[in-house]
Amino acid sequence: MHRKMATLLAGALLATGATAHAAGDEEEKAVEYRESVFHVMGHNFKPMGAMMKGEIDFDAEEFATRAERVSQLAHMPMEGFMEGTADVADSEAKPGIWENWEDFQGKMEDLQETSAELAEVAQGGDKGAIAPKFKAVGESCKACHDDYKED
Amino acid sequence: MHRKMATLLAGALLATGATAHAAGDEEEKAVEYRESVFHVMGHNFKPMGAMMKGEIDFDAEEFATRAERVSQLAHMPMEGFMEGTADVADSEAKPGIWENWEDFQGKMEDLQETSAELAEVAQGGDKGAIAPKFKAVGESCKACHDDYKED
């Protein structure tokens, strides 16, 4: 249901935002929304990284909870990428997103898939089994950031 | 697992934050985290309210997706309420939270329960069955805001 919903919403938002116009309240709210989602995601992802690197103790229960959150959050930001939101001040999203919408959407779906796999394997609490799945999520993040996020 | 995790985290954070001190980076990050969670929650809750009031068309699929998100998000903010974060500039949390920690924690658990019930009934798409469950979530929000959130 999640995927279908995201696609529906994205389509609807693209349709309503098809006319070029300056950033208004709607657009600013969309940017604030997506940035909030990514902030919550990053806050949960960071300690998972520290655990995998051995910077802090590996806590299987905490890791699994955070992995589940990242997987849930991966379904939330898309509606914040409505047309016209590239112009909003302080947005870190590159205009290339809307020029390559299907590629961007595909990369978000990659994150949804890799983070779901990580959340599932994290239930087992086996750090060795978790490692490649965690790496895949990191690569999903990076693939999108490299192309579509301002440094 | 979620509830146990939240309790564990809250306990750990209370323990580490037991000494009174001025707000630093850790505290500011905690505030930014919890505010981001509530922002994402509010963004998803608002259109549900508009649908229930008939201000916008009732879309059963969208409603169910947003209800599920609110239910997921209800498990995320607690770790942002670490001790010492009442002093952070612009925080809307009242110091009473830490003076009545068990009550605050109980109110957050109420939100987790009412939002889980809403997410479940929302799967059925029956607006009449959804209405009382939606009202209960709104009351969970309000009960906590009345006591613990600055206007």
Tab-separated table of C-alpha atoms in Angstrom:
chain	number	residue	atom	x	y	z
A	1	MET	CA	0.000	0.000	0.000
A	2	HIS	CA	2.825	2.339	0.877
A	3	ARG	CA	4.451	2.287	-2.538
A	4	LYS	CA	1.173	2.748	-4.361
A	5	MET	CA	0.274	5.624	-2.045
A	6	ALA	CA	3.618	7.347	-2.612
A	7	THR	CA	3.234	7.064	-6.356
A	8	LEU	CA	-0.331	8.364	-6.220
A	9	LEU	CA	0.607	11.292	-4.038
A	10	ALA	CA	3.649	12.155	-6.101
A	11	GLY	CA	1.544	12.092	-9.250
A	12	ALA	CA	-1.135	14.270	-7.709
A	13	LEU	CA	1.396	16.763	-6.426
A	14	LEU	CA	3.156	16.914	-9.772
A	15	ALA	CA	-0.173	17.590	-11.455
A	16	THR	CA	-1.169	20.396	-9.102
A	17	GLY	CA	2.289	21.940	-9.247
A	18	ALA	CA	2.663	21.819	-13.016
A	19	THR	CA	2.427	25.581	-13.487
A	20	ALA	CA	5.681	27.367	-12.716
A	21	HIS	CA	5.317	29.865	-9.875
A	22	ALA	CA	7.341	31.402	-7.075
A	23	ALA	CA	7.670	29.480	-3.835
A	24	GLY	CA	4.741	30.146	-1.503
A	25	ASP	CA	3.455	28.765	1.774
A	26	GLU	CA	2.600	25.369	0.293
A	27	GLU	CA	6.080	24.941	-1.087
A	28	GLU	CA	7.763	26.089	2.107
A	29	LYS	CA	5.674	23.638	4.111
A	30	ALA	CA	6.599	20.829	1.733
A	31	VAL	CA	10.306	21.578	2.160
A	32	GLU	CA	9.997	21.792	5.924
A	33	TYR	CA	8.146	18.485	5.921
A	34	ARG	CA	10.665	16.555	3.847
A	35	GLU	CA	13.590	18.040	5.775
A	36	SER	CA	11.952	16.995	9.051
A	37	VAL	CA	11.544	13.444	7.760
A	38	PHE	CA	15.208	13.288	6.728
A	39	HIS	CA	16.258	14.798	10.051
A	40	VAL	CA	14.447	12.083	12.003
A	41	MET	CA	15.877	9.477	9.640
A	42	GLY	CA	19.438	10.758	10.078
A	43	HIS	CA	19.105	10.914	13.848
A	44	ASN	CA	18.193	7.229	13.887
A	45	PHE	CA	20.698	6.202	11.211
A	46	LYS	CA	23.730	7.813	12.858
A	47	PRO	CA	23.928	5.603	15.981
A	48	MET	CA	23.441	2.544	13.764
A	49	GLY	CA	26.556	3.617	11.862
A	50	ALA	CA	28.466	4.173	15.087
A	51	MET	CA	27.512	0.655	16.226
A	52	MET	CA	28.613	-0.908	12.956
A	53	LYS	CA	31.956	0.921	13.118
A	54	GLY	CA	32.431	-0.141	16.753
A	55	GLU	CA	32.490	3.463	17.971
A	56	ILE	CA	29.756	2.543	20.443
A	57	ASP	CA	28.646	-0.864	21.733
A	58	PHE	CA	26.395	-2.861	19.450
A	59	ASP	CA	22.950	-3.018	21.061
A	60	ALA	CA	20.856	-5.438	19.016
A	61	GLU	CA	17.512	-4.217	20.343
A	62	GLU	CA	18.282	-0.541	19.822
A	63	PHE	CA	19.695	-1.278	16.357
A	64	ALA	CA	16.548	-3.175	15.347
A	65	THR	CA	14.284	-0.376	16.591
A	66	ARG	CA	16.253	2.267	14.711
A	67	ALA	CA	16.380	0.134	11.543
A	68	GLU	CA	12.608	-0.268	11.685
A	69	ARG	CA	12.166	3.488	12.076
A	70	VAL	CA	14.399	4.235	9.070
A	71	SER	CA	12.407	1.746	7.022
A	72	GLN	CA	9.124	3.395	8.068
A	73	LEU	CA	10.443	6.901	7.434
A	74	ALA	CA	11.667	5.976	3.941
A	75	HIS	CA	8.000	5.979	2.852
A	76	MET	CA	7.276	9.470	4.132
A	77	PRO	CA	9.311	12.173	2.341
A	78	MET	CA	8.140	11.821	-1.274
A	79	GLU	CA	5.102	14.084	-0.987
A	80	GLY	CA	7.443	16.841	0.198
A	81	PHE	CA	9.095	16.925	-3.216
A	82	MET	CA	6.244	18.691	-4.977
A	83	GLU	CA	6.954	20.758	-8.095
A	84	GLY	CA	8.120	24.294	-7.397
A	85	THR	CA	9.976	23.384	-4.223
A	86	ALA	CA	13.411	23.636	-5.813
A	87	ASP	CA	13.079	27.438	-5.529
A	88	VAL	CA	12.487	27.507	-1.776
A	89	ALA	CA	15.290	29.266	0.088
A	90	ASP	CA	17.643	26.924	1.939
A	91	SER	CA	16.306	23.836	0.185
A	92	GLU	CA	19.137	21.389	-0.382
A	93	ALA	CA	17.300	19.627	-3.188
A	94	LYS	CA	18.807	20.064	-6.655
A	95	PRO	CA	16.467	20.989	-9.544
A	96	GLY	CA	17.659	17.796	-11.262
A	97	ILE	CA	15.118	15.925	-9.144
A	98	TRP	CA	12.233	17.265	-11.204
A	99	GLU	CA	14.142	16.898	-14.481
A	100	ASN	CA	14.794	13.230	-13.694
A	101	TRP	CA	11.700	12.430	-11.677
A	102	GLU	CA	11.556	8.716	-12.501
A	103	ASP	CA	15.195	8.230	-11.606
A	104	PHE	CA	14.703	10.120	-8.344
A	105	GLN	CA	11.589	8.106	-7.555
A	106	GLY	CA	13.478	4.889	-8.324
A	107	LYS	CA	16.262	5.875	-5.945
A	108	MET	CA	13.719	6.538	-3.188
A	109	GLU	CA	12.225	3.102	-3.858
A	110	ASP	CA	15.711	1.611	-3.567
A	111	LEU	CA	15.962	3.152	-0.104
A	112	GLN	CA	12.567	1.730	0.824
A	113	GLU	CA	13.696	-1.731	-0.302
A	114	THR	CA	17.175	-1.761	1.247
A	115	SER	CA	15.919	-0.309	4.537
A	116	ALA	CA	13.098	-2.882	4.709
A	117	GLU	CA	15.675	-5.651	4.216
A	118	LEU	CA	17.870	-4.152	6.920
A	119	ALA	CA	14.946	-3.864	9.351
A	120	GLU	CA	14.108	-7.505	8.741
A	121	VAL	CA	17.616	-8.885	9.202
A	122	ALA	CA	18.138	-6.603	12.230
A	123	GLN	CA	15.406	-8.544	14.038
A	124	GLY	CA	17.865	-11.449	14.212
A	125	GLY	CA	20.483	-9.338	16.001
A	126	ASP	CA	23.422	-10.900	14.091
A	127	LYS	CA	25.907	-8.106	13.423
A	128	GLY	CA	27.653	-10.103	10.697
A	129	ALA	CA	24.403	-10.627	8.802
A	130	ILE	CA	23.410	-7.011	9.363
A	131	ALA	CA	26.654	-5.529	7.968
A	132	PRO	CA	26.001	-5.987	4.200
A	133	LYS	CA	22.369	-4.859	4.564
A	134	PHE	CA	23.444	-1.772	6.479
A	135	LYS	CA	26.016	-1.009	3.778
A	136	ALA	CA	23.292	-1.270	1.130
A	137	VAL	CA	21.148	1.304	2.939
A	138	GLY	CA	24.119	3.661	3.180
A	139	GLU	CA	24.675	3.240	-0.553
A	140	SER	CA	20.996	4.015	-1.238
A	141	CYS	CA	21.333	7.262	0.722
A	142	LYS	CA	24.581	8.180	-1.023
A	143	ALA	CA	23.336	7.410	-4.547
A	144	CYS	CA	20.555	9.947	-4.144
A	145	HIS	CA	22.595	12.537	-2.247
A	146	ASP	CA	25.357	12.444	-4.892
A	147	ASP	CA	22.925	13.308	-7.662
A	148	TYR	CA	20.202	15.307	-5.988
A	149	LYS	CA	21.387	16.987	-2.786
A	150	GLU	CA	23.429	20.169	-2.504
A	151	ASP	CA	26.645	19.698	-0.485
B	1	MET	CA	9.647	-4.168	21.609
B	2	HIS	CA	8.911	-0.509	20.923
B	3	ARG	CA	7.536	0.262	24.365
B	4	LYS	CA	10.393	-1.523	26.137
B	5	MET	CA	12.896	0.298	23.955
B	6	ALA	CA	11.350	3.704	24.673
B	7	THR	CA	11.421	3.018	28.396
B	8	LEU	CA	15.016	1.842	28.252
B	9	LEU	CA	16.129	4.842	26.259
B	10	ALA	CA	14.226	7.293	28.425
B	11	GLY	CA	15.776	5.748	31.532
B	12	ALA	CA	19.267	5.889	30.081
B	13	LEU	CA	18.851	9.485	29.001
B	14	LEU	CA	17.453	10.506	32.366
B	15	ALA	CA	20.436	8.872	34.035
B	16	THR	CA	23.013	10.608	31.842
B	17	GLY	CA	21.219	13.947	32.127
B	18	ALA	CA	20.782	13.841	35.906
B	19	THR	CA	23.267	16.659	36.565
B	20	ALA	CA	21.817	20.092	35.893
B	21	HIS	CA	23.754	21.986	33.222
B	22	ALA	CA	23.233	24.576	30.535
B	23	ALA	CA	21.894	23.435	27.193
B	24	GLY	CA	24.664	22.234	24.880
B	25	ASP	CA	24.887	20.545	21.494
B	26	GLU	CA	23.391	17.281	22.773
B	27	GLU	CA	20.373	19.057	24.180
B	28	GLU	CA	19.849	21.177	21.103
B	29	LYS	CA	19.995	18.094	18.918
B	30	ALA	CA	17.467	16.340	21.150
B	31	VAL	CA	15.058	19.273	20.841
B	32	GLU	CA	15.518	19.473	17.078
B	33	TYR	CA	14.890	15.736	16.863
B	34	ARG	CA	11.658	15.688	18.863
B	35	GLU	CA	10.356	18.791	17.078
B	36	SER	CA	11.063	17.153	13.716
B	37	VAL	CA	9.133	14.044	14.787
B	38	PHE	CA	6.150	16.156	15.882
B	39	HIS	CA	6.345	18.189	12.691
B	40	VAL	CA	6.097	15.065	10.523
B	41	MET	CA	3.305	13.785	12.757
B	42	GLY	CA	1.340	17.043	12.485
B	43	HIS	CA	1.779	17.191	8.724
B	44	ASN	CA	0.182	13.756	8.432
B	45	PHE	CA	-2.468	14.355	11.104
B	46	LYS	CA	-3.774	17.606	9.636
B	47	PRO	CA	-5.257	16.205	6.385
B	48	MET	CA	-6.833	13.380	8.394
B	49	GLY	CA	-8.640	16.038	10.438
B	50	ALA	CA	-9.716	17.878	7.287
B	51	MET	CA	-11.131	14.615	5.896
B	52	MET	CA	-13.042	13.879	9.102
B	53	LYS	CA	-14.502	17.396	9.118
B	54	GLY	CA	-15.456	17.101	5.444
B	55	GLU	CA	-13.243	20.015	4.455
B	56	ILE	CA	-11.618	17.744	1.879
B	57	ASP	CA	-12.857	14.478	0.361
B	58	PHE	CA	-12.393	11.376	2.463
B	59	ASP	CA	-9.759	9.196	0.772
B	60	ALA	CA	-9.694	5.877	2.620
B	61	GLU	CA	-6.285	4.825	1.294
B	62	GLU	CA	-4.601	8.127	2.062
B	63	PHE	CA	-6.239	8.228	5.486
B	64	ALA	CA	-4.993	4.724	6.323
B	65	THR	CA	-1.456	5.560	5.201
B	66	ARG	CA	-1.379	8.728	7.290
B	67	ALA	CA	-2.881	6.943	10.303
B	68	GLU	CA	-0.183	4.279	10.054
B	69	ARG	CA	2.520	6.957	9.893
B	70	VAL	CA	1.183	8.745	12.990
B	71	SER	CA	1.142	5.435	14.826
B	72	GLN	CA	4.755	4.735	13.815
B	73	LEU	CA	5.897	8.254	14.687
B	74	ALA	CA	4.291	8.076	18.141
B	75	HIS	CA	7.119	5.727	19.151
B	76	MET	CA	9.896	8.074	18.080
B	77	PRO	CA	9.953	11.339	20.065
B	78	MET	CA	10.557	10.120	23.638
B	79	GLU	CA	14.348	9.988	23.410
B	80	GLY	CA	14.279	13.674	22.450
B	81	PHE	CA	12.953	14.568	25.902
B	82	MET	CA	16.251	14.061	27.687
B	83	GLU	CA	16.895	15.937	30.947
B	84	GLY	CA	18.224	19.443	30.484
B	85	THR	CA	16.296	20.096	27.302
B	86	ALA	CA	13.722	22.363	28.976
B	87	ASP	CA	16.365	25.113	28.891
B	88	VAL	CA	16.942	25.021	25.155
B	89	ALA	CA	15.893	28.248	23.445
B	90	ASP	CA	12.630	28.002	21.508
B	91	SER	CA	11.714	24.665	23.049
B	92	GLU	CA	7.953	24.497	23.541
B	93	ALA	CA	8.232	21.809	26.211
B	94	LYS	CA	7.267	22.894	29.724
B	95	PRO	CA	9.616	21.989	32.611
B	96	GLY	CA	6.668	20.127	34.157
B	97	ILE	CA	7.517	17.210	31.873
B	98	TRP	CA	10.551	16.325	33.959
B	99	GLU	CA	8.766	17.036	37.261
B	100	ASN	CA	5.976	14.626	36.262
B	101	TRP	CA	7.944	12.206	34.131
B	102	GLU	CA	5.733	9.162	34.726
B	103	ASP	CA	2.601	11.109	33.881
B	104	PHE	CA	4.246	12.466	30.726
B	105	GLN	CA	5.432	9.005	29.744
B	106	GLY	CA	1.927	7.645	30.363
B	107	LYS	CA	0.412	10.283	28.108
B	108	MET	CA	2.874	9.368	25.348
B	109	GLU	CA	1.904	5.724	25.768
B	110	ASP	CA	-1.754	6.754	25.457
B	111	LEU	CA	-0.915	8.321	22.110
B	112	GLN	CA	0.865	5.142	21.025
B	113	GLU	CA	-2.201	3.088	21.952
B	114	THR	CA	-4.893	5.334	20.491
B	115	SER	CA	-2.945	5.894	17.273
B	116	ALA	CA	-2.342	2.135	16.868
B	117	GLU	CA	-6.093	1.553	17.254
B	118	LEU	CA	-6.816	4.251	14.699
B	119	ALA	CA	-4.291	2.807	12.230
B	120	GLU	CA	-5.927	-0.592	12.580
B	121	VAL	CA	-9.525	0.548	12.109
B	122	ALA	CA	-8.441	2.858	9.262
B	123	GLN	CA	-7.488	-0.248	7.269
B	124	GLY	CA	-11.228	-0.960	6.965
B	125	GLY	CA	-11.904	2.429	5.373
B	126	ASP	CA	-15.224	2.946	7.232
B	127	LYS	CA	-15.418	6.631	8.130
B	128	GLY	CA	-18.091	5.997	10.777
B	129	ALA	CA	-15.927	3.424	12.558
B	130	ILE	CA	-12.883	5.654	12.195
B	131	ALA	CA	-14.508	8.751	13.755
B	132	PRO	CA	-14.358	7.756	17.468
B	133	LYS	CA	-10.824	6.389	17.083
B	134	PHE	CA	-9.691	9.569	15.398
B	135	LYS	CA	-11.282	11.609	18.187
B	136	ALA	CA	-9.373	9.531	20.761
B	137	VAL	CA	-6.059	10.319	19.071
B	138	GLY	CA	-6.889	14.025	19.038
B	139	GLU	CA	-7.680	13.806	22.747
B	140	SER	CA	-4.326	12.077	23.393
B	141	CYS	CA	-2.533	14.930	21.631
B	142	LYS	CA	-4.520	17.563	23.500
B	143	ALA	CA	-4.118	15.976	26.946
B	144	CYS	CA	-0.355	16.252	26.629
B	145	HIS	CA	-0.295	19.659	24.935
B	146	ASP	CA	-2.564	21.149	27.624
B	147	ASP	CA	-0.193	20.143	30.401
B	148	TYR	CA	3.212	20.099	28.788
B	149	LYS	CA	3.394	22.328	25.709
B	150	GLU	CA	3.791	26.113	25.680
B	151	ASP	CA	1.053	27.866	23.705
